[in-house]
Short mmCIF file of C-alpha atoms and ligand atoms in Angstrom, two decimals:
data_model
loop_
_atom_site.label_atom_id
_atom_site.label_comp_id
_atom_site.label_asym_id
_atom_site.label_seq_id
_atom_site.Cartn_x
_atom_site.Cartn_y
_atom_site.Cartn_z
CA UNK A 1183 85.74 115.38 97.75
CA UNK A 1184 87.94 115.71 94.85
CA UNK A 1185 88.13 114.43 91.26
CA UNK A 1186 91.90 114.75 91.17
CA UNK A 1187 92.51 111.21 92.80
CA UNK A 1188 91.76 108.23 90.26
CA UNK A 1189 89.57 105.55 91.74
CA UNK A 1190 91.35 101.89 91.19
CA UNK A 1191 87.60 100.50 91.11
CA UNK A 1192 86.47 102.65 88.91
CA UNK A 1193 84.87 101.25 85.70
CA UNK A 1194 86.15 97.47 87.12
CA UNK A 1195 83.30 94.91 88.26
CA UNK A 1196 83.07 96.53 91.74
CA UNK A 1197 81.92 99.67 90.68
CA UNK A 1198 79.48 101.50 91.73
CA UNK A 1199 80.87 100.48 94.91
CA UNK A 1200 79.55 101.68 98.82
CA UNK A 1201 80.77 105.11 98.14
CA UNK A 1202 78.18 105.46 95.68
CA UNK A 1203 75.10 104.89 98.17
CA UNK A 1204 76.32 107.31 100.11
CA UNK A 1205 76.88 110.66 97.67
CA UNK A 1206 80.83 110.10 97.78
CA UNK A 1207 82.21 108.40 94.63
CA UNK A 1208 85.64 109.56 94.26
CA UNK A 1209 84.76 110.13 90.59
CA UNK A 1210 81.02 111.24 89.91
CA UNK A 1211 80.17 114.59 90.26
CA UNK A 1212 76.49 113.39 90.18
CA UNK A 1213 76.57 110.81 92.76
CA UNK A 1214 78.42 113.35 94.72
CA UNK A 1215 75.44 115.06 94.71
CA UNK A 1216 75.75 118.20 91.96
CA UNK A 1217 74.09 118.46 88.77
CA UNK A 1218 76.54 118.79 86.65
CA UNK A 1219 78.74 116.12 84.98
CA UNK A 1220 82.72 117.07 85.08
CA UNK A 1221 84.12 113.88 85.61
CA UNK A 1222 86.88 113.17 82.76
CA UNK A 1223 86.45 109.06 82.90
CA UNK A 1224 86.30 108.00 79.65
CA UNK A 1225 85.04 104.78 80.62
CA UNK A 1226 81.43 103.20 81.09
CA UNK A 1227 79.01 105.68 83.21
CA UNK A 1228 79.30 105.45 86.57
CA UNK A 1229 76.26 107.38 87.35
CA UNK A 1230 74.25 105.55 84.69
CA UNK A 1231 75.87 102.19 85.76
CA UNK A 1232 74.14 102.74 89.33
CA UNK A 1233 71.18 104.29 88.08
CA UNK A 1234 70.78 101.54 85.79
CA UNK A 1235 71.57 98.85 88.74
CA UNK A 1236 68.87 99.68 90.70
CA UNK A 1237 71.39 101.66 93.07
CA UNK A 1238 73.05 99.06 94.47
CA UNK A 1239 76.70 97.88 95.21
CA UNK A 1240 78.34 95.73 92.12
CA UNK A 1241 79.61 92.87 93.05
CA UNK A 1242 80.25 93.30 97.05
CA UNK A 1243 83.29 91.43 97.80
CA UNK A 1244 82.71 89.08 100.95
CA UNK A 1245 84.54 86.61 103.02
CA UNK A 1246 84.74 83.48 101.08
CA UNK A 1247 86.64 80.14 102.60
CA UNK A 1248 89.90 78.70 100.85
CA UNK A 1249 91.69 75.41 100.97
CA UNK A 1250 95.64 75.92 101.95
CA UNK A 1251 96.68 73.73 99.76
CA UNK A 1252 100.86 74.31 101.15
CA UNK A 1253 102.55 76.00 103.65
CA UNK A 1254 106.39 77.13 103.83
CA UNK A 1255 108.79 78.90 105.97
CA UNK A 1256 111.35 80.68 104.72
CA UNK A 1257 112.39 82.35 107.63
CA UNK A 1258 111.44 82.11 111.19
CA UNK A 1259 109.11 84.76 110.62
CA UNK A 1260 108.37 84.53 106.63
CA UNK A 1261 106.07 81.96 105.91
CA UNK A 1262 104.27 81.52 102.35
CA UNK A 1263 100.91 80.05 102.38
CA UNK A 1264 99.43 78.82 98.68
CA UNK A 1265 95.61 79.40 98.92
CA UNK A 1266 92.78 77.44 96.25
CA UNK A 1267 91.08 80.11 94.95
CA UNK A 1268 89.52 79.50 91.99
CA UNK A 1269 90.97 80.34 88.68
CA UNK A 1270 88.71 83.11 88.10
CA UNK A 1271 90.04 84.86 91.02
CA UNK A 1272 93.36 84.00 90.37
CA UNK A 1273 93.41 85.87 87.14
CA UNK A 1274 92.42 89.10 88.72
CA UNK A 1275 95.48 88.36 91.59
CA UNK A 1276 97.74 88.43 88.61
CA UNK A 1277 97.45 92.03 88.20
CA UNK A 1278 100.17 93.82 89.82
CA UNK A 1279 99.24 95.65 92.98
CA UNK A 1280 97.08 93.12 94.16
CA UNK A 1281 95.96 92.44 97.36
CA UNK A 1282 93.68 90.73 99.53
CA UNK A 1283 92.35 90.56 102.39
CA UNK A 1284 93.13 87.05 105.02
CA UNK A 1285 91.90 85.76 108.45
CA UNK A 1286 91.04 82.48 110.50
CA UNK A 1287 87.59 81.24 109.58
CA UNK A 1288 87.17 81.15 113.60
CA UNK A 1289 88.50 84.51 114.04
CA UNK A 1290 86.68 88.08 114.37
CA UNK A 1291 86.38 90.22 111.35
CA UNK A 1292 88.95 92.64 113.04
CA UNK A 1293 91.62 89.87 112.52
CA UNK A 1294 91.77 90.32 108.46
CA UNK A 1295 95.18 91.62 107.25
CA UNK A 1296 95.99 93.18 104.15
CA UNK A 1297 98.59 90.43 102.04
CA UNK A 1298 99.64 90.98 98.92
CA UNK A 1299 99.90 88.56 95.97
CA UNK A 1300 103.05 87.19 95.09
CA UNK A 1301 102.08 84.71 92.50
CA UNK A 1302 98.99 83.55 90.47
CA UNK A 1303 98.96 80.22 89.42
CA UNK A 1304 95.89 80.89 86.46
CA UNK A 1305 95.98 77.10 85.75
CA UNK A 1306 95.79 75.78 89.27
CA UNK A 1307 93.67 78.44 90.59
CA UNK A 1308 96.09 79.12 93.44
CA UNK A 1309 97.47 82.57 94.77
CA UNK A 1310 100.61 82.36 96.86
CA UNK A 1311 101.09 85.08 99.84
CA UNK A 1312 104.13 86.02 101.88
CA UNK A 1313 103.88 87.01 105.41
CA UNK A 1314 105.57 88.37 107.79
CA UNK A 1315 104.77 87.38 111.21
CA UNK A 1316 105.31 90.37 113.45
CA UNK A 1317 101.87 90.21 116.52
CA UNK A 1318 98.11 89.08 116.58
CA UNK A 1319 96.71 89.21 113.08
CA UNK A 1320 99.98 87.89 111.27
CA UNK A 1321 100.68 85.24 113.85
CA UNK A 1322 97.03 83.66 113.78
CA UNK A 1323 97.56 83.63 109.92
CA UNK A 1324 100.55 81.10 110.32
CA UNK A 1325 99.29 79.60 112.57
CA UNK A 1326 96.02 77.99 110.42
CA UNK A 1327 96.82 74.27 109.00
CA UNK A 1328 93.40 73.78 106.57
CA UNK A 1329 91.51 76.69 105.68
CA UNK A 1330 91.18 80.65 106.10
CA UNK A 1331 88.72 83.26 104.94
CA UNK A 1332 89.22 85.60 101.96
CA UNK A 1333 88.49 88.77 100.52
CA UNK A 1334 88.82 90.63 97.64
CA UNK A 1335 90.68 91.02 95.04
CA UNK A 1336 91.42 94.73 96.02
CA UNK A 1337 93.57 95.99 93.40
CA UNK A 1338 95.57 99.71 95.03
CA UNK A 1339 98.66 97.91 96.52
CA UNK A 1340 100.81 100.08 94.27
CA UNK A 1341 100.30 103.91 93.83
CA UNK A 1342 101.00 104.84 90.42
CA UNK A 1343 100.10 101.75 89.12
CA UNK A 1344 98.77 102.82 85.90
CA UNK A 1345 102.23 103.68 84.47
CA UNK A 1346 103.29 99.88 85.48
CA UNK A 1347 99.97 98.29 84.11
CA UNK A 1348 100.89 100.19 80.51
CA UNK A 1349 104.29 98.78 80.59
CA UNK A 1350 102.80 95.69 79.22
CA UNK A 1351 102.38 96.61 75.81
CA UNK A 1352 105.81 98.25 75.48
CA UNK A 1353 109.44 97.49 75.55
CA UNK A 1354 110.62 99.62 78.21
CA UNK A 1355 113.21 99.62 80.80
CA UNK A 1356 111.97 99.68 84.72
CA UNK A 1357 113.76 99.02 87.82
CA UNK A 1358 112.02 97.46 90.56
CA UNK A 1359 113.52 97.88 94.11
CA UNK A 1360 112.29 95.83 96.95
CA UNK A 1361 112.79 95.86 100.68
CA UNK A 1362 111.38 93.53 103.64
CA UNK A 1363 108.03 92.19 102.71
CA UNK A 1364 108.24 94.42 99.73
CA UNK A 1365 109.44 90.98 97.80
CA UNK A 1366 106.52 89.94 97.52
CA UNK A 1367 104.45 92.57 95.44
CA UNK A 1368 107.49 92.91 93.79
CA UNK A 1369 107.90 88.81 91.84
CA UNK A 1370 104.66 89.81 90.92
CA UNK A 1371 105.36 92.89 88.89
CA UNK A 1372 108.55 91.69 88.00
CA UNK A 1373 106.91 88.30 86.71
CA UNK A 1374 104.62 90.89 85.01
CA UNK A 1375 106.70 93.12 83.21
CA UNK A 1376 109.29 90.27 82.06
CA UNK A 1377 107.31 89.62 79.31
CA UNK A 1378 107.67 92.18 77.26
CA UNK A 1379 110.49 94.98 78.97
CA UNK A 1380 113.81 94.51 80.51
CA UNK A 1381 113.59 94.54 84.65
CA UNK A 1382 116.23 95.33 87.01
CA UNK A 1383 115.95 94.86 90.46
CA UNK A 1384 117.70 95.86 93.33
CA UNK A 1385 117.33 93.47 96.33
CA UNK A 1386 118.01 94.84 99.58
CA UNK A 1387 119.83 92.44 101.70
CA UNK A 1388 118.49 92.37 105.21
CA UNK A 1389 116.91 89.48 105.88
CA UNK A 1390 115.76 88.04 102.56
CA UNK A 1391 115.35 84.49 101.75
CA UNK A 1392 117.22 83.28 98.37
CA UNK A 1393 114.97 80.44 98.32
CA UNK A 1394 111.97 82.35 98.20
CA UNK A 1395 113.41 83.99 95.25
CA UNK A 1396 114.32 80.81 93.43
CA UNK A 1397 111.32 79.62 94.07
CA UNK A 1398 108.94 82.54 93.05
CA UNK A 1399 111.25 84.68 90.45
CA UNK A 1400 110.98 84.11 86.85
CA UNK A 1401 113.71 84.75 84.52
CA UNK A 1402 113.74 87.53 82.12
CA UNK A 1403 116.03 90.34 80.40
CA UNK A 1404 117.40 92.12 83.20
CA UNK A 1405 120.02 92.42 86.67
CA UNK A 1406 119.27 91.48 89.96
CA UNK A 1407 121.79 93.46 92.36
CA UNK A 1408 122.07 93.36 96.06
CA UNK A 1409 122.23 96.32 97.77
CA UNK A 1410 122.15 97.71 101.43
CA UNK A 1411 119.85 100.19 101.68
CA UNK A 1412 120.40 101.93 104.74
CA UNK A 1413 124.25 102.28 103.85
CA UNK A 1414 125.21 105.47 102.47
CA UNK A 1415 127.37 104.48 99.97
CA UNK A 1416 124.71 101.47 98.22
CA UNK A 1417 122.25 104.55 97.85
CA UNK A 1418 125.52 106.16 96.20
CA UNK A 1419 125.29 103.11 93.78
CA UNK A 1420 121.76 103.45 93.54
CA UNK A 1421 121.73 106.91 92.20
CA UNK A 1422 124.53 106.28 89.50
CA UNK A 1423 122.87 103.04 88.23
CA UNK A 1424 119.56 105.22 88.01
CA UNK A 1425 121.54 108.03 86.23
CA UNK A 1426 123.70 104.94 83.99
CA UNK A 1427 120.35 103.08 83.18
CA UNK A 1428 117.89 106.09 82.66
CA UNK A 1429 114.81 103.93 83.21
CA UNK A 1430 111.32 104.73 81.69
CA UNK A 1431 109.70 103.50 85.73
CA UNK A 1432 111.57 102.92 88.84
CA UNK A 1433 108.52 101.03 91.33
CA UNK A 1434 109.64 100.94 95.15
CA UNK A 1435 108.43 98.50 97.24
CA UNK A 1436 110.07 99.46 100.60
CA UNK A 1437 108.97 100.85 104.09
CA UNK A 1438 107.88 104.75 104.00
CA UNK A 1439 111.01 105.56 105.39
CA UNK A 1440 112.80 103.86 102.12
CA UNK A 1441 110.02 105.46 100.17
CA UNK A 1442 111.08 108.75 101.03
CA UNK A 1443 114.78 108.75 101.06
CA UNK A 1444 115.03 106.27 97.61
CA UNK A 1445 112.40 108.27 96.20
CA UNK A 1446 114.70 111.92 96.74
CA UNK A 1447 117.51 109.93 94.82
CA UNK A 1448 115.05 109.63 92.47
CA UNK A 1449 113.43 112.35 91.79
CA UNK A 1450 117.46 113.51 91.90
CA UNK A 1451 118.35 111.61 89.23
CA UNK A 1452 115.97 111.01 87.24
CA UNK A 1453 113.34 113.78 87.56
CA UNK A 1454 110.98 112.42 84.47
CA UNK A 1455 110.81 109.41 84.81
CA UNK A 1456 107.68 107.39 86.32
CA UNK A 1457 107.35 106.33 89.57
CA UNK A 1458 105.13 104.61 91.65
CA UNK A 1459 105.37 102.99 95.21
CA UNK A 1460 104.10 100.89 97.57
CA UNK A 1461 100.40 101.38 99.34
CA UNK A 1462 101.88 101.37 103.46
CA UNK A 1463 98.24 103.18 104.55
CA UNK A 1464 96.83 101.64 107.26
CA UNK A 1465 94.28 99.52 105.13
CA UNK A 1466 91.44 97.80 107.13
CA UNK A 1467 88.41 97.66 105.39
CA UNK A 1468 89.31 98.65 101.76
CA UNK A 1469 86.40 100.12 100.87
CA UNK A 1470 87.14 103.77 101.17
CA UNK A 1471 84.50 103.22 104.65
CA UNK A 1472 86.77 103.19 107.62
CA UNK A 1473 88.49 106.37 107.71
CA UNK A 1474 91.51 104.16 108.86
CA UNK A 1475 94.06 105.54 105.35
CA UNK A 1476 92.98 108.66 105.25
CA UNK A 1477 95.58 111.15 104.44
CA UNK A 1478 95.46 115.10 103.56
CA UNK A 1479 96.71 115.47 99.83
CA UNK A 1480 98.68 118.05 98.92
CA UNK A 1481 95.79 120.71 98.16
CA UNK A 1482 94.32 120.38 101.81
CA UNK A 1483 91.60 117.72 100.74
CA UNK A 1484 91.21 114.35 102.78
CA UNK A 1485 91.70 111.56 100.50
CA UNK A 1486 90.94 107.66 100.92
CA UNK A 1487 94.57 106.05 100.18
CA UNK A 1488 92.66 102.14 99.79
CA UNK A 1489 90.85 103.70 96.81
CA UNK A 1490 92.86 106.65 95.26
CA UNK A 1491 95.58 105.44 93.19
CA UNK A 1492 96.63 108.69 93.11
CA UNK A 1493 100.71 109.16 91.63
CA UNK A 1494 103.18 109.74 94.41
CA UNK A 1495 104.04 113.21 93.47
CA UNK A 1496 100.14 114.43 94.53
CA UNK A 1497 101.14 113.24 97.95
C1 LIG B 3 98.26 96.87 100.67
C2 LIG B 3 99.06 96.13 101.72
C3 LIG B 3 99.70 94.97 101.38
C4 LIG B 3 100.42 94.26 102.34
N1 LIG B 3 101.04 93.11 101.96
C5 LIG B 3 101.70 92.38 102.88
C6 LIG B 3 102.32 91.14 102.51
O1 LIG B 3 102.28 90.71 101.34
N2 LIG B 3 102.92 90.43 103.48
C7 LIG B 3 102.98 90.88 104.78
O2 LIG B 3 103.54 90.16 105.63
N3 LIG B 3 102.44 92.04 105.15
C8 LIG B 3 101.80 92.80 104.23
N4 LIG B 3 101.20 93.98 104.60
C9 LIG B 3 101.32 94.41 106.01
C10 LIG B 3 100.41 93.57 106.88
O3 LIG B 3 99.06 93.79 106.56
C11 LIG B 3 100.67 93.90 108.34
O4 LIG B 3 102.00 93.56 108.64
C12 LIG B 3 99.75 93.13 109.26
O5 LIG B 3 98.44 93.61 109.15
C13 LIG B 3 100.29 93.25 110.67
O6 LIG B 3 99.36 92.73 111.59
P1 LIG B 3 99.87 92.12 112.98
O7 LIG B 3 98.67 92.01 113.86
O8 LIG B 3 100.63 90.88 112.76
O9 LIG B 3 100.90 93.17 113.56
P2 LIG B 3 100.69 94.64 114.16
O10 LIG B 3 101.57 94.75 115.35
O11 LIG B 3 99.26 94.98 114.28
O12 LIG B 3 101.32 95.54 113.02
C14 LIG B 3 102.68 95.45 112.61
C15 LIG B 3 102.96 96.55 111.62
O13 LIG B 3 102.02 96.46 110.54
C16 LIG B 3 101.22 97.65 110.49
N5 LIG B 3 99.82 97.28 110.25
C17 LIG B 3 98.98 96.66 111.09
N6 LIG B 3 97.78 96.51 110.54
C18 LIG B 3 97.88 97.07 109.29
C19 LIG B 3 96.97 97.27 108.23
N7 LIG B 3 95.70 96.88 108.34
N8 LIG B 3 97.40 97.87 107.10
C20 LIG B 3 98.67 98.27 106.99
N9 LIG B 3 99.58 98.13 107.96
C21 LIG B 3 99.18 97.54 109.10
C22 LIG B 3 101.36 98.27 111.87
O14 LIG B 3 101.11 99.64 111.86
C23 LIG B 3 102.78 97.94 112.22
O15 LIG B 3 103.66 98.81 111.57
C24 LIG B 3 100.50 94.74 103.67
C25 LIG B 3 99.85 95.92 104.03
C26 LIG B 3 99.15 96.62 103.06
C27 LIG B 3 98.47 97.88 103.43
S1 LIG B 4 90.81 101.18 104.51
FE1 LIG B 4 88.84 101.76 105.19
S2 LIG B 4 88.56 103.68 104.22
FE2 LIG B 4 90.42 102.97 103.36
#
């Protein structure tokens, strides 16, 4: 395995995670097996960490019930569920990228869907979550009334993320753009960055819910436009507000198909600038055990996409 992808659990409270047992930390050369250290973490030891923890698992993150405390339809198909976690959870949901993992208490383990956060209430210890009902999983989601089990927090939902996290300190200009389902990651980092850099976004207009938005979406220094993505002349507009605006991180929060063509326009226009995207891997058990978002990286290797938060580009 390689050292080029960046672990998202590295150094957090879930490291050493399963990997570790088995000789295939993303990170450690020495729990990879070798002798020699040529990891460049500068954080806490992961090797001494486990060593040190009597070789176990930090922190394993298990099923927990939660309290649906409301439930709202947007849409036919878009309901938002607010879920009483706890406000110690909630304060890791706030982190951009954040997602977690949600099924019936009476269903199978096999039912648990990936669902990203769209808001963190610290105070209240709720999380909010917008989903789209498409078949089984989704569909037995909406349908619970009092109570459904939880997992996580699992933190990759964005690749790239480390460019948005260090936006926080800084007064920078980022455009957000958001497709679908995509929303809902993106009030969170928009929420995020507002307080302290200017945030554009560009909305695209199938099927969204303005009421979600008033609802969820803070103000802050910035335009909201409307676009239509799959018209050829709104990607047109696209590329000359990228080119106008010059932005310092353009996130996309769209389908892979989006992904690609948006991120051409990009790359087009704006060839330096930072960009990161949404995490559409088949996700299942988050843990880097599966197998199911495995992808070949450029180099050849076979990398875990629920643990590498490794930059677009490397793709
Ligand atoms: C990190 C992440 C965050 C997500 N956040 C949200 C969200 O906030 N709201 C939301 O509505 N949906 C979100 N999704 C997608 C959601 O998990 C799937 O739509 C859901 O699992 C579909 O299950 P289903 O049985 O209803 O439909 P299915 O018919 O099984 O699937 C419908 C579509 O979703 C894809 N899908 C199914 N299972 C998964 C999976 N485990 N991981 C990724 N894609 C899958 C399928 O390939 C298909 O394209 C997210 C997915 C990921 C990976
Ligand atoms: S989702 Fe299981 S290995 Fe990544």
């Amino acid at each position: 395995m390689s050292n080029r992808a960046d672990c998202i659990d590295i150094g957090s409270e879930n490291c050493p995670c399963y990997l570790a047992l088995t000789g295939d930390c993303l990170v450690c050369s020495r729990l990879q097996g070798r002798e020699d250290c040529d990891c460049d973490w500068k954080g806490v030891c992961v090797y001494n960490e486990f060593i040190q923890g009597n070789k176990k698992v930090n922190n394993p993150r298990k099923d927990h019930p939660v309290k649906i405390v409301f439930k709202k339809y947007y849409l036919d198909d878009l309901v938002v569920l607010g879920l009483l976690v706890g406000k110690g959870f909630a304060i890791k949901a706030g982190r951009p990228g954040s997602y977690i993992f949600l099924r019936a208490g009476t269903g199978e383990s096999f039912y648990a869907a990936p669902l990203c956060v769209m808001e963190a209430d610290i105070e209240a210890g709720i999380i909010a979550v917008a989903i789209k009902i498409i078949s089984a999983k989704t569909k037995a989601l909406a349908e619970a009334e009092d109570s459904l089990m939880v997992r996580g927090i699992y933190r990759n939902g964005i690749l790239g993320i480390g460019s948005l996290t260090s936006m926080l300190k800084t007064g920078k200009k980022v455009l957000i753009v958001a497709k679908g389902i995509g929303l809902a990651p993106a009030i969170l980092a928009a929420n995020y960055l507002w307080q302290k850099n200017r945030v554009d976004l560009v909305i695209d207009t199938e099927k969204i819910s303005e009421d979600l938005m008033s609802d969820y979406l803070h103000e802050g220094e910035g335009i909201i436009r409307f676009l239509s993505l799959n018209e050829e002349s709104h990607c047109l507009d696209l590329g000359d507000i990228l080119q106008k605006e010059q932005y310092d991180l353009v996130v996309l929060l769209t389908s892979d198909h989006f992904l690609e063509k948006i991120g051409k326009i990009v790359k087009e226009r704006l060839p330096n600038t930072w960009l990161a995207v949404s995490n559409n891997f088949r996700i299942c058990c988050g843990e880097g055990i599966c197998g199911s978002c495995t992808t070949a990286a450029a180099g050849g290797e076979v990398i875990r996409m629920c643990k590498c938060n490794t930059p677009p580009d490397y793709l």
